[in-house]
Amino acid sequence: MPEGDTIHYAARRMRPVLEGHVPDEILTPHPRFGRDRWPERLGSRMVRSVDAHGKHLFIRFEGGLVIHSHLRMTGGWRVRETGRPVPRSAWLVLRRGSHEAVQLRGPVLELMTDSRTRFDQRLAGLGPDILAPELDEVAFLHRLRHDDPARPIGDALLDQRTIAGIGNLWKVEGCFAAGVDPWRPVGRVSDDEALAIVRETRPRMQRSAADGMQDTWRQIYAAAGRPCPRCGPPALIKARRQGDDNRITFWCPSCQH
Ligand SMILES: [Zn+2]
């Protein structure tokens, strides 16, 4: 699942290829970019930095131009050796030396100015990044307490304005690790419990962001009907859709309260 750790992992892999260098070649194979002339506009500019905030990735070029990417549920980044055919689903290829970064299946990929990244509503409103070097727990709690207290905590954790980077998988695993029922209304979740969820989640995501092995952290995600790994049978993992986006939540009714 493309969540914050996936994006930080992609940025980490892209940095040695691109940072401090002018790409040798930039390709935008998808027809939607046909008239945008990205290769010409970016062609001779050095990449200043590759960074991530939550699920957003930014490739910042000299002269204040920024490639902004968000993978939603379908996209992907690959960093690989050059020389292989460009995949049919590629929207963007950035080549430098022996490697290339390839963005697959969009769906959010745009060239913007540095100043627009600071004022764009979607980006300026993002909550603290759960993978920031120092997690701003005060800002997280502040934003959580200004949210609807009747909203289930599982749904609130997906709101990128409250905390950026947690997606459906990490919401499920974080609530399970902290023993908190994802259906409990935010107003009945204490600060300590809310912090326990992010403090359980953050180190797991940090490891996944370092090695790209997100799947190894799955305990109950997509495990509906299986025995709970903590309580064992007869406790079974349940699944039900939650929130405006109808994302399936998984939980154990026996050890999550
Ligand atoms: Zn259980």
PDB file of C-alpha atoms and ligand atoms in Angstrom:
ATOM      1  CA  MET A   1       0.000   0.000   0.000  1.00  0.00           C
ATOM      2  CA  PRO A   2       1.445   3.437  -0.835  1.00  0.00           C
ATOM      3  CA  GLU A   3       1.535   5.054   2.613  1.00  0.00           C
ATOM      4  CA  GLY A   4       4.028   7.461   4.178  1.00  0.00           C
ATOM      5  CA  ASP A   5       6.713   4.801   4.647  1.00  0.00           C
ATOM      6  CA  THR A   6       6.429   3.782   0.975  1.00  0.00           C
ATOM      7  CA  ILE A   7       6.984   7.369  -0.111  1.00  0.00           C
ATOM      8  CA  HIS A   8       9.880   8.019   2.288  1.00  0.00           C
ATOM      9  CA  TYR A   9      11.470   4.780   1.067  1.00  0.00           C
ATOM     10  CA  ALA A  10      11.129   5.936  -2.563  1.00  0.00           C
ATOM     11  CA  ALA A  11      12.691   9.322  -1.688  1.00  0.00           C
ATOM     12  CA  ARG A  12      15.549   7.564   0.086  1.00  0.00           C
ATOM     13  CA  ARG A  13      16.259   5.428  -2.992  1.00  0.00           C
ATOM     14  CA  MET A  14      16.029   8.397  -5.376  1.00  0.00           C
ATOM     15  CA  ARG A  15      18.361  10.712  -3.465  1.00  0.00           C
ATOM     16  CA  PRO A  16      21.701   9.124  -4.436  1.00  0.00           C
ATOM     17  CA  VAL A  17      20.589   8.982  -8.077  1.00  0.00           C
ATOM     18  CA  LEU A  18      19.275  12.534  -8.404  1.00  0.00           C
ATOM     19  CA  GLU A  19      20.297  14.889  -5.607  1.00  0.00           C
ATOM     20  CA  GLY A  20      22.997  17.326  -6.623  1.00  0.00           C
ATOM     21  CA  HIS A  21      22.833  16.227 -10.270  1.00  0.00           C
ATOM     22  CA  VAL A  22      21.284  17.328 -13.545  1.00  0.00           C
ATOM     23  CA  PRO A  23      19.312  14.334 -14.894  1.00  0.00           C
ATOM     24  CA  ASP A  24      20.769  12.965 -18.128  1.00  0.00           C
ATOM     25  CA  GLU A  25      17.299  12.409 -19.524  1.00  0.00           C
ATOM     26  CA  ILE A  26      13.699  13.138 -18.548  1.00  0.00           C
ATOM     27  CA  LEU A  27      10.850  11.272 -20.247  1.00  0.00           C
ATOM     28  CA  THR A  28       7.102  11.737 -19.849  1.00  0.00           C
ATOM     29  CA  PRO A  29       5.688   8.801 -21.827  1.00  0.00           C
ATOM     30  CA  HIS A  30       2.063   9.304 -20.754  1.00  0.00           C
ATOM     31  CA  PRO A  31      -0.002  11.193 -23.389  1.00  0.00           C
ATOM     32  CA  ARG A  32      -1.388  13.629 -20.803  1.00  0.00           C
ATOM     33  CA  PHE A  33       2.044  15.291 -20.602  1.00  0.00           C
ATOM     34  CA  GLY A  34       2.444  15.571 -24.373  1.00  0.00           C
ATOM     35  CA  ARG A  35       2.170  19.351 -24.501  1.00  0.00           C
ATOM     36  CA  ASP A  36       3.686  20.156 -21.122  1.00  0.00           C
ATOM     37  CA  ARG A  37       7.329  20.052 -22.279  1.00  0.00           C
ATOM     38  CA  TRP A  38       8.693  18.869 -18.954  1.00  0.00           C
ATOM     39  CA  PRO A  39      11.971  17.659 -20.516  1.00  0.00           C
ATOM     40  CA  GLU A  40      12.622  21.143 -21.960  1.00  0.00           C
ATOM     41  CA  ARG A  41      11.553  22.998 -18.825  1.00  0.00           C
ATOM     42  CA  LEU A  42      13.593  20.818 -16.476  1.00  0.00           C
ATOM     43  CA  GLY A  43      16.323  19.698 -18.838  1.00  0.00           C
ATOM     44  CA  SER A  44      19.361  21.626 -17.654  1.00  0.00           C
ATOM     45  CA  ARG A  45      18.364  22.081 -13.999  1.00  0.00           C
ATOM     46  CA  MET A  46      20.021  20.354 -11.084  1.00  0.00           C
ATOM     47  CA  VAL A  47      17.905  18.434  -8.563  1.00  0.00           C
ATOM     48  CA  ARG A  48      18.365  20.255  -5.261  1.00  0.00           C
ATOM     49  CA  SER A  49      16.541  17.729  -3.097  1.00  0.00           C
ATOM     50  CA  VAL A  50      14.113  14.845  -2.980  1.00  0.00           C
ATOM     51  CA  ASP A  51      11.868  14.934   0.060  1.00  0.00           C
ATOM     52  CA  ALA A  52       8.605  13.551   1.396  1.00  0.00           C
ATOM     53  CA  HIS A  53       5.861  14.830   3.666  1.00  0.00           C
ATOM     54  CA  GLY A  54       3.307  12.191   4.577  1.00  0.00           C
ATOM     55  CA  LYS A  55       2.282  10.534   1.320  1.00  0.00           C
ATOM     56  CA  HIS A  56       3.521  13.423  -0.856  1.00  0.00           C
ATOM     57  CA  LEU A  57       6.854  13.325  -2.666  1.00  0.00           C
ATOM     58  CA  PHE A  58       8.685  16.415  -3.916  1.00  0.00           C
ATOM     59  CA  ILE A  59      11.585  16.529  -6.373  1.00  0.00           C
ATOM     60  CA  ARG A  60      12.929  20.084  -6.118  1.00  0.00           C
ATOM     61  CA  PHE A  61      14.915  21.530  -9.006  1.00  0.00           C
ATOM     62  CA  GLU A  62      17.085  24.611  -9.253  1.00  0.00           C
ATOM     63  CA  GLY A  63      15.131  27.699 -10.185  1.00  0.00           C
ATOM     64  CA  GLY A  64      12.140  26.927  -7.957  1.00  0.00           C
ATOM     65  CA  LEU A  65      10.467  24.177  -9.985  1.00  0.00           C
ATOM     66  CA  VAL A  66       9.112  21.150  -8.137  1.00  0.00           C
ATOM     67  CA  ILE A  67       7.701  17.825  -9.283  1.00  0.00           C
ATOM     68  CA  HIS A  68       4.919  16.851  -6.860  1.00  0.00           C
ATOM     69  CA  SER A  69       3.680  13.264  -6.760  1.00  0.00           C
ATOM     70  CA  HIS A  70       0.966  11.468  -4.790  1.00  0.00           C
ATOM     71  CA  LEU A  71       0.340   7.794  -5.523  1.00  0.00           C
ATOM     72  CA  ARG A  72      -3.164   7.430  -4.052  1.00  0.00           C
ATOM     73  CA  MET A  73      -4.018   3.699  -4.122  1.00  0.00           C
ATOM     74  CA  THR A  74      -2.589   2.785  -7.503  1.00  0.00           C
ATOM     75  CA  GLY A  75       0.698   4.484  -8.307  1.00  0.00           C
ATOM     76  CA  GLY A  76       4.278   3.438  -7.622  1.00  0.00           C
ATOM     77  CA  TRP A  77       7.887   4.608  -7.756  1.00  0.00           C
ATOM     78  CA  ARG A  78      10.705   2.321  -8.895  1.00  0.00           C
ATOM     79  CA  VAL A  79      14.418   3.043  -8.796  1.00  0.00           C
ATOM     80  CA  ARG A  80      16.306   0.669 -11.055  1.00  0.00           C
ATOM     81  CA  GLU A  81      19.270   0.309 -13.381  1.00  0.00           C
ATOM     82  CA  THR A  82      18.903   1.898 -16.789  1.00  0.00           C
ATOM     83  CA  GLY A  83      18.848  -0.103 -19.992  1.00  0.00           C
ATOM     84  CA  ARG A  84      15.510  -1.896 -19.658  1.00  0.00           C
ATOM     85  CA  PRO A  85      12.429  -0.948 -21.687  1.00  0.00           C
ATOM     86  CA  VAL A  86      10.252   1.798 -20.199  1.00  0.00           C
ATOM     87  CA  PRO A  87       7.153   0.134 -18.632  1.00  0.00           C
ATOM     88  CA  ARG A  88       3.871   0.878 -20.430  1.00  0.00           C
ATOM     89  CA  SER A  89       2.405   2.293 -17.229  1.00  0.00           C
ATOM     90  CA  ALA A  90       5.250   4.814 -16.746  1.00  0.00           C
ATOM     91  CA  TRP A  91       4.264   8.466 -16.442  1.00  0.00           C
ATOM     92  CA  LEU A  92       7.742   9.817 -15.723  1.00  0.00           C
ATOM     93  CA  VAL A  93      11.341   8.637 -16.050  1.00  0.00           C
ATOM     94  CA  LEU A  94      14.302  10.548 -14.583  1.00  0.00           C
ATOM     95  CA  ARG A  95      17.645   9.075 -15.715  1.00  0.00           C
ATOM     96  CA  ARG A  96      21.043   9.849 -14.236  1.00  0.00           C
ATOM     97  CA  GLY A  97      24.167   7.767 -14.636  1.00  0.00           C
ATOM     98  CA  SER A  98      23.457   4.053 -14.310  1.00  0.00           C
ATOM     99  CA  HIS A  99      20.056   4.431 -12.634  1.00  0.00           C
ATOM    100  CA  GLU A 100      16.608   5.850 -13.234  1.00  0.00           C
ATOM    101  CA  ALA A 101      13.571   6.732 -11.135  1.00  0.00           C
ATOM    102  CA  VAL A 102      10.311   5.664 -12.756  1.00  0.00           C
ATOM    103  CA  GLN A 103       6.849   6.807 -11.688  1.00  0.00           C
ATOM    104  CA  LEU A 104       4.107   4.342 -12.609  1.00  0.00           C
ATOM    105  CA  ARG A 105       0.356   4.898 -13.075  1.00  0.00           C
ATOM    106  CA  GLY A 106       0.263   8.483 -11.757  1.00  0.00           C
ATOM    107  CA  PRO A 107      -2.225   9.434 -10.544  1.00  0.00           C
ATOM    108  CA  VAL A 108      -1.128  12.809  -9.108  1.00  0.00           C
ATOM    109  CA  LEU A 109       1.962  14.066 -10.894  1.00  0.00           C
ATOM    110  CA  GLU A 110       2.419  17.767 -11.486  1.00  0.00           C
ATOM    111  CA  LEU A 111       5.088  20.370 -12.076  1.00  0.00           C
ATOM    112  CA  MET A 112       4.650  23.361  -9.806  1.00  0.00           C
ATOM    113  CA  THR A 113       6.606  26.252  -8.364  1.00  0.00           C
ATOM    114  CA  ASP A 114       8.198  26.237  -4.925  1.00  0.00           C
ATOM    115  CA  SER A 115       5.850  28.978  -3.760  1.00  0.00           C
ATOM    116  CA  ARG A 116       2.772  27.059  -4.890  1.00  0.00           C
ATOM    117  CA  THR A 117       3.816  24.070  -2.769  1.00  0.00           C
ATOM    118  CA  ARG A 118       3.693  26.410   0.237  1.00  0.00           C
ATOM    119  CA  PHE A 119       0.257  27.862  -0.490  1.00  0.00           C
ATOM    120  CA  ASP A 120      -1.566  24.955  -2.130  1.00  0.00           C
ATOM    121  CA  GLN A 121      -4.494  24.048   0.134  1.00  0.00           C
ATOM    122  CA  ARG A 122      -3.873  20.304  -0.022  1.00  0.00           C
ATOM    123  CA  LEU A 123      -0.237  20.726   0.946  1.00  0.00           C
ATOM    124  CA  ALA A 124      -0.301  23.685   3.324  1.00  0.00           C
ATOM    125  CA  GLY A 125      -2.990  21.992   5.444  1.00  0.00           C
ATOM    126  CA  LEU A 126      -1.088  18.760   6.012  1.00  0.00           C
ATOM    127  CA  GLY A 127      -0.608  17.697   9.621  1.00  0.00           C
ATOM    128  CA  PRO A 128       2.744  16.754  11.143  1.00  0.00           C
ATOM    129  CA  ASP A 129       4.494  13.946   9.268  1.00  0.00           C
ATOM    130  CA  ILE A 130       4.582  10.767  11.356  1.00  0.00           C
ATOM    131  CA  LEU A 131       8.017  10.106   9.802  1.00  0.00           C
ATOM    132  CA  ALA A 132       9.492  13.547  10.467  1.00  0.00           C
ATOM    133  CA  PRO A 133      12.874  13.395  12.251  1.00  0.00           C
ATOM    134  CA  GLU A 134      11.084  14.749  15.360  1.00  0.00           C
ATOM    135  CA  LEU A 135       7.385  13.928  15.550  1.00  0.00           C
ATOM    136  CA  ASP A 136       5.388  16.967  16.644  1.00  0.00           C
ATOM    137  CA  GLU A 137       3.068  15.198  19.120  1.00  0.00           C
ATOM    138  CA  VAL A 138       1.646  18.489  20.437  1.00  0.00           C
ATOM    139  CA  ALA A 139       0.528  19.512  16.956  1.00  0.00           C
ATOM    140  CA  PHE A 140      -0.960  16.042  16.375  1.00  0.00           C
ATOM    141  CA  LEU A 141      -3.031  16.184  19.574  1.00  0.00           C
ATOM    142  CA  HIS A 142      -4.059  19.768  18.889  1.00  0.00           C
ATOM    143  CA  ARG A 143      -5.363  18.837  15.461  1.00  0.00           C
ATOM    144  CA  LEU A 144      -7.030  15.660  16.747  1.00  0.00           C
ATOM    145  CA  ARG A 145      -8.892  17.630  19.433  1.00  0.00           C
ATOM    146  CA  HIS A 146     -10.155  20.131  16.865  1.00  0.00           C
ATOM    147  CA  ASP A 147     -11.649  17.297  14.831  1.00  0.00           C
ATOM    148  CA  ASP A 148     -15.199  15.961  15.331  1.00  0.00           C
ATOM    149  CA  PRO A 149     -15.184  14.129  18.725  1.00  0.00           C
ATOM    150  CA  ALA A 150     -17.840  11.699  17.466  1.00  0.00           C
ATOM    151  CA  ARG A 151     -15.647  10.514  14.607  1.00  0.00           C
ATOM    152  CA  PRO A 152     -14.161   7.016  15.134  1.00  0.00           C
ATOM    153  CA  ILE A 153     -10.438   7.201  15.951  1.00  0.00           C
ATOM    154  CA  GLY A 154      -9.614   4.871  13.042  1.00  0.00           C
ATOM    155  CA  ASP A 155     -11.208   7.274  10.595  1.00  0.00           C
ATOM    156  CA  ALA A 156      -9.613  10.338  12.236  1.00  0.00           C
ATOM    157  CA  LEU A 157      -6.123   8.838  11.872  1.00  0.00           C
ATOM    158  CA  LEU A 158      -6.597   8.715   8.090  1.00  0.00           C
ATOM    159  CA  ASP A 159      -7.186  12.455   7.943  1.00  0.00           C
ATOM    160  CA  GLN A 160      -3.934  13.853   6.556  1.00  0.00           C
ATOM    161  CA  ARG A 161      -4.681  17.238   8.173  1.00  0.00           C
ATOM    162  CA  THR A 162      -4.416  15.569  11.601  1.00  0.00           C
ATOM    163  CA  ILE A 163      -1.329  13.470  10.960  1.00  0.00           C
ATOM    164  CA  ALA A 164       0.297  12.935   7.579  1.00  0.00           C
ATOM    165  CA  GLY A 165       1.490   9.570   6.317  1.00  0.00           C
ATOM    166  CA  ILE A 166      -0.843   7.068   7.992  1.00  0.00           C
ATOM    167  CA  GLY A 167      -2.942   5.115   5.493  1.00  0.00           C
ATOM    168  CA  ASN A 168      -5.407   2.302   5.990  1.00  0.00           C
ATOM    169  CA  LEU A 169      -2.813  -0.393   6.682  1.00  0.00           C
ATOM    170  CA  TRP A 170      -0.960   1.557   9.357  1.00  0.00           C
ATOM    171  CA  LYS A 171      -4.191   2.774  10.916  1.00  0.00           C
ATOM    172  CA  VAL A 172      -5.275  -0.868  11.348  1.00  0.00           C
ATOM    173  CA  GLU A 173      -1.897  -2.046  12.650  1.00  0.00           C
ATOM    174  CA  GLY A 174      -1.373   0.999  14.892  1.00  0.00           C
ATOM    175  CA  CYS A 175      -4.739   0.621  16.622  1.00  0.00           C
ATOM    176  CA  PHE A 176      -4.092  -3.107  17.060  1.00  0.00           C
ATOM    177  CA  ALA A 177      -0.599  -2.567  18.481  1.00  0.00           C
ATOM    178  CA  ALA A 178      -1.943  -0.019  20.985  1.00  0.00           C
ATOM    179  CA  GLY A 179      -5.020  -2.119  21.854  1.00  0.00           C
ATOM    180  CA  VAL A 180      -7.415   0.668  20.862  1.00  0.00           C
ATOM    181  CA  ASP A 181     -10.717  -0.126  19.122  1.00  0.00           C
ATOM    182  CA  PRO A 182     -10.715   1.814  15.810  1.00  0.00           C
ATOM    183  CA  TRP A 183     -14.462   2.387  16.240  1.00  0.00           C
ATOM    184  CA  ARG A 184     -14.150   4.292  19.523  1.00  0.00           C
ATOM    185  CA  PRO A 185     -15.110   7.964  19.087  1.00  0.00           C
ATOM    186  CA  VAL A 186     -12.178  10.393  19.249  1.00  0.00           C
ATOM    187  CA  GLY A 187     -13.826  12.141  22.220  1.00  0.00           C
ATOM    188  CA  ARG A 188     -13.481   8.972  24.285  1.00  0.00           C
ATOM    189  CA  VAL A 189      -9.837   8.314  23.341  1.00  0.00           C
ATOM    190  CA  SER A 190      -7.413   9.824  25.877  1.00  0.00           C
ATOM    191  CA  ASP A 191      -4.299  11.758  24.854  1.00  0.00           C
ATOM    192  CA  ASP A 192      -2.185   8.880  26.154  1.00  0.00           C
ATOM    193  CA  GLU A 193      -4.086   6.380  24.036  1.00  0.00           C
ATOM    194  CA  ALA A 194      -3.879   8.545  20.914  1.00  0.00           C
ATOM    195  CA  LEU A 195      -0.144   9.005  21.488  1.00  0.00           C
ATOM    196  CA  ALA A 196       0.264   5.266  22.105  1.00  0.00           C
ATOM    197  CA  ILE A 197      -1.122   4.596  18.627  1.00  0.00           C
ATOM    198  CA  VAL A 198       1.339   6.936  16.896  1.00  0.00           C
ATOM    199  CA  ARG A 199       4.247   5.849  19.103  1.00  0.00           C
ATOM    200  CA  GLU A 200       3.599   2.191  18.223  1.00  0.00           C
ATOM    201  CA  THR A 201       3.203   3.038  14.546  1.00  0.00           C
ATOM    202  CA  ARG A 202       6.154   5.401  14.030  1.00  0.00           C
ATOM    203  CA  PRO A 203       9.069   2.993  14.666  1.00  0.00           C
ATOM    204  CA  ARG A 204       7.449   0.322  12.493  1.00  0.00           C
ATOM    205  CA  MET A 205       7.010   2.841   9.680  1.00  0.00           C
ATOM    206  CA  GLN A 206      10.583   4.100  10.183  1.00  0.00           C
ATOM    207  CA  ARG A 207      11.895   0.567   9.675  1.00  0.00           C
ATOM    208  CA  SER A 208       9.703   0.087   6.622  1.00  0.00           C
ATOM    209  CA  ALA A 209      10.830   3.472   5.227  1.00  0.00           C
ATOM    210  CA  ALA A 210      14.440   2.305   5.602  1.00  0.00           C
ATOM    211  CA  ASP A 211      14.124  -1.157   4.037  1.00  0.00           C
ATOM    212  CA  GLY A 212      10.894  -1.068   2.000  1.00  0.00           C
ATOM    213  CA  MET A 213       9.608  -4.230   3.725  1.00  0.00           C
ATOM    214  CA  GLN A 214       6.148  -2.975   4.687  1.00  0.00           C
ATOM    215  CA  ASP A 215       4.464  -6.380   4.381  1.00  0.00           C
ATOM    216  CA  THR A 216       6.533  -7.885   7.182  1.00  0.00           C
ATOM    217  CA  TRP A 217       4.661  -5.640   9.649  1.00  0.00           C
ATOM    218  CA  ARG A 218       1.198  -6.927   8.825  1.00  0.00           C
ATOM    219  CA  GLN A 219      -0.418  -8.508  11.850  1.00  0.00           C
ATOM    220  CA  ILE A 220      -4.150  -8.235  11.206  1.00  0.00           C
ATOM    221  CA  TYR A 221      -4.532  -6.163   8.019  1.00  0.00           C
ATOM    222  CA  ALA A 222      -6.608  -8.146   5.486  1.00  0.00           C
ATOM    223  CA  ALA A 223      -6.815 -11.050   7.957  1.00  0.00           C
ATOM    224  CA  ALA A 224     -10.586 -11.045   8.518  1.00  0.00           C
ATOM    225  CA  GLY A 225     -11.870 -14.287  10.013  1.00  0.00           C
ATOM    226  CA  ARG A 226      -8.429 -15.462  11.172  1.00  0.00           C
ATOM    227  CA  PRO A 227      -7.581 -15.987  14.838  1.00  0.00           C
ATOM    228  CA  CYS A 228      -6.217 -12.902  16.585  1.00  0.00           C
ATOM    229  CA  PRO A 229      -2.381 -13.153  16.731  1.00  0.00           C
ATOM    230  CA  ARG A 230      -2.500 -11.751  20.295  1.00  0.00           C
ATOM    231  CA  CYS A 231      -5.470 -13.577  21.888  1.00  0.00           C
ATOM    232  CA  GLY A 232      -5.657 -16.619  19.612  1.00  0.00           C
ATOM    233  CA  PRO A 233      -8.888 -18.546  18.992  1.00  0.00           C
ATOM    234  CA  PRO A 234     -11.769 -18.211  19.548  1.00  0.00           C
ATOM    235  CA  ALA A 235     -11.113 -14.463  19.049  1.00  0.00           C
ATOM    236  CA  LEU A 236     -11.317 -13.733  15.328  1.00  0.00           C
ATOM    237  CA  ILE A 237     -10.320 -10.619  13.389  1.00  0.00           C
ATOM    238  CA  LYS A 238     -13.323  -8.645  12.196  1.00  0.00           C
ATOM    239  CA  ALA A 239     -13.663  -6.399   9.158  1.00  0.00           C
ATOM    240  CA  ARG A 240     -16.072  -3.595   8.369  1.00  0.00           C
ATOM    241  CA  ARG A 241     -16.037  -0.486   6.191  1.00  0.00           C
ATOM    242  CA  GLN A 242     -15.325   2.774   7.970  1.00  0.00           C
ATOM    243  CA  GLY A 243     -15.427   6.495   7.247  1.00  0.00           C
ATOM    244  CA  ASP A 244     -16.270   8.644   4.260  1.00  0.00           C
ATOM    245  CA  ASP A 245     -13.925   6.702   2.033  1.00  0.00           C
ATOM    246  CA  ASN A 246     -15.369   3.339   3.084  1.00  0.00           C
ATOM    247  CA  ARG A 247     -11.954   1.863   3.793  1.00  0.00           C
ATOM    248  CA  ILE A 248     -12.122  -1.593   5.395  1.00  0.00           C
ATOM    249  CA  THR A 249     -11.038  -1.597   9.006  1.00  0.00           C
ATOM    250  CA  PHE A 250      -9.775  -4.747  10.704  1.00  0.00           C
ATOM    251  CA  TRP A 251      -9.767  -5.223  14.468  1.00  0.00           C
ATOM    252  CA  CYS A 252      -9.989  -7.759  17.273  1.00  0.00           C
ATOM    253  CA  PRO A 253     -13.077  -7.162  19.454  1.00  0.00           C
ATOM    254  CA  SER A 254     -11.507  -9.164  22.239  1.00  0.00           C
ATOM    255  CA  CYS A 255      -8.227  -7.228  22.833  1.00  0.00           C
ATOM    256  CA  GLN A 256      -8.974  -3.791  21.321  1.00  0.00           C
ATOM    257  CA  HIS A 257     -11.156  -1.629  23.562  1.00  0.00           C
TER     258      HIS A 257
HETATM  259 ZN    ZN B   1      -7.120 -10.037  20.114  1.00  0.00          ZN
END
